[in-house]
Amino acid sequence: MNKFLYQLILILIVASCKNHSDSLTKALSEAGDNRNEMEKVLEFYKKKPSDSLKYRAAVFLIENMPNRKSYKSLAGFENAFESMSKYPISDTRKEVFRKIFDSVSQKVTLKNAELIADMQFLTSNYLIKNIELSFESWNKLPKNKRGSFEEFCEYVLPYKSGSEPIEKNTREKLIKKYSWVYKKLENNISLKKIVDSVTAEFSHSSITNMENYYPQPLSISQVEDTRVGTCDDGVNYIVNVFRSLGIICAKEMIPHWGNHYSLGHSWIYVKYGSEEYSTDVQGGVDLKNQYIGESIPKVFRERYSRQDQYTFSPFSQDVTTQYAPTVNLNIPNVFKAQDSKPFLYVFDVDNTWKAVSSGRYNNQHYTFDAVGINVLYMIGIPNNNVITPVNYPFYLDKKKEIHSFRPFQSIVNSQLLRKYGISSPKSTRNIDWINNLNGCVFQGANNINFSDAVTLHTISNFKSTQINKVKIINKRKFKYVRFYSNDKESYLAKLSFYNSQGEYLKGTVIEKNNSVVKWTKGAFDDNPLSFSGGKEVSLGLKFNKSTEIHSIEFQVRNDNNHINIGNQYELFYWNKKWISLGRRTAKDTVLHYSIPQNSLLWLRNHTEGKEEHVFTIDKYKHQQWLGFDNF
C-alpha cells in the first residue's frame, strides 16, 4: 500500500512538473528574439537554492506574460506633460489640461496606438530588479500582514497594472516617494486613513473624453505630471504605489453599470492583513458601503495570472458577491436560438446592448453565476457584431425576483417626463439639487447690501427640473433683486425677472459667494447646463432705477434630461428588436404615447444629448426607471 501511494505521489509530481514545464516552454516560445532575456532571469535565480521563492516568482511572471502588451508613449507631447507638471494643483487644472493637450494634438500627427508584447522587449535586468524590489518591500511588512505568496504574485510582484507604457525605475521611484507609508503602518494607522492620505496627496482628477486629448493610457510618470486622466490612469498609478510598498493592491471594475447610458467604472482595492478597503482614486469613500442598493451587474478584480474559468474577463476574478446581492440565473431558450456560448447584456445607448458576463448552455437553458440584482438584463449570442436574443429582456429586482418584458397586445397610455433616470444610490445629486432649493428665497431691496431686504417668494414643495415661473404679489419697486440660498449649497441654471407686460428685465448681474468657476454668470445665459451657486450665494440684478417685479423664472441645476419643448423625440419598445412608436416634436413638457402593455421602452432625443435609458410604465401611467431610484 505504501509502495502504491509512493508511486502515485511520484506520478502526480512528475505530471505537475511536466505541465509546469510545458506552460513555461510555451511562454518562452512567444518571446521570439527576446527569449534569451527571459531565460537569463530564470537562470539567475535557478542557480541559487536560497532563491527558490524568487525563482517561482520569476516563473510566474514569465508563464503569465503572454498576451500582456504595453503601449509605446506618443511622441510630440513631451512639452505638454512638462508644462502640466509645473502647473499648481487647483480647480482649473482640468481646463488647463484640455487647452494644452488640445493644442498639441492638433499639431502632432497622431499615429495609431502601438502595442508591443511584453515578452518581446522586457530585459532581464528590468525583470530581475522588479523581482528583487518586490521581495524587499514585501519582507519589510510583518508576516501576518503580507498576505500569501499567491497574493504576492498576483498583486505585488507585477511590474505594471494595465497596458500603460513601461518606464525604467518606476517601482524604485515610487518606493522612495511613498516611504512615509511604512512609518504610518508602524504607528498602527488604519489602512483606510493611509490610502486616503495617498489619494489626497496625489489629487487626481478624472476627465471625460480623454481620447480626444491623448488617445491611450498614460504612463506612471505622465499621470504624476498631469494628475489628470481617465479613472483607469489614476487607478493604475495608485495600484503601482501600493504594490511598490509590498502591499496587496488591485484594480477592480464594473464593465458597465446597470443604470448608466454608456460607462462602467474602476477603482482601487487594497488589503493589509485583515484590513480591506475599496475606494475611488480620489479616496475618502468606502465603495462597499456606497454601492449598497446600486445597479451592479458584475464586479471583477484584475490579477496577473490568466483565469481560464473566467472566460469573459480572463485576467480577472469575479468578486461581485463582495459588492451586491447576487442570483444564479437559469433562463430558458424561448426563441430557440442556436446552441452556443451565451453572454449577459445590459443596456448601452451607443451599442443598444453591452456584454458584462459569459455563461453556459445546458439543455435549452442558459446559466449565469453570481449576477447582481437591480439590473435590466438581456441574454444573447453574438455573431459578427449581431446579437441574437434567446429570451425577452428581464429585470432582476432588489427582492431577487425576475420581471420579463414580453409585450402584450393590449394598449395603455403613458405620460413621459424624462429620457433618463433622475437618481441612483451612487449619484443623488439631481435630487439633492432639487431638495436644496426648498427654503431658498427671492428678495428685493433698495440697499446694495440687502439690509432692507423684502422676501418676495420662498421656494417650497419644489420637485421639478423644468423652468418654474412664480408670480410676485408684492407691488413695491426695488433697485436690487436676488435669489438667496441661506446656508444651503444651491445652484440655479436659469434666473430671470419680468415686468407686468411680461418683458424680460435687464440689469447688471450681481453675484456673491458664487463658487462656480467654469462659467461666468451661468444662471443668466441661455445654456441649460451652465449654472451659478454655492453656499449663502446671492444671484440677482441691479436696475438703473427702482422697478416692480411681476414674475420670476428659475430653474435648478439639472441634467437637461427632461422633456424640452421643441426637441424631437422617438419612443421605441422591444420585441426581439427595437421597434419605433413614432417621432414627436415636444409641444409641452410631457409626451403622451400609446404603448403595448408590459413593454420595455426607450425614449430617444434626436435634437440633443446622449443620456438615455430604458424604462417601463406602471399602472398609474408613470415611468418606472430600472436600476434607478423612482420618486
XYZ file of N, CA and C in Angstrom, residues 250-256 264-268 298-302:
51
model
N -5.025 46.080 -6.114
C -5.505 45.695 -7.444
C -6.541 46.686 -7.941
N -6.727 46.667 -9.234
C -7.826 47.425 -9.846
C -9.062 46.547 -9.858
N -10.183 47.100 -9.402
C -11.470 46.432 -9.536
C -12.327 47.258 -10.481
N -13.233 46.582 -11.154
C -14.010 47.313 -12.154
C -15.374 46.703 -12.400
N -16.304 47.582 -12.762
C -17.620 47.199 -13.264
C -17.569 47.406 -14.772
N -17.755 46.357 -15.575
C -17.655 46.539 -17.030
C -18.684 47.517 -17.581
N -19.855 47.565 -16.960
C -20.897 48.515 -17.376
C -21.945 48.575 -16.273
N -18.815 52.048 -17.483
C -18.544 51.250 -16.302
C -17.722 52.104 -15.353
N -16.946 51.461 -14.494
C -16.149 52.219 -13.528
C -15.012 51.343 -13.012
N -13.924 51.983 -12.610
C -12.814 51.251 -11.995
C -12.375 51.969 -10.729
N -11.797 51.216 -9.793
C -11.372 51.783 -8.522
C -10.253 50.933 -7.920
N -9.871 51.262 -6.700
C -8.721 50.639 -6.042
C -9.185 49.685 -4.955
N -21.893 43.150 -12.604
C -20.706 42.348 -12.332
C -19.574 43.230 -11.817
N -18.740 42.650 -10.927
C -17.517 43.307 -10.471
C -16.366 42.326 -10.651
N -15.289 42.803 -11.272
C -14.113 41.966 -11.484
C -12.889 42.602 -10.836
N -12.048 41.764 -10.243
C -10.755 42.206 -9.698
C -9.654 41.711 -10.634
N -8.920 42.642 -11.196
C -7.878 42.257 -12.140
C -6.692 41.638 -11.408
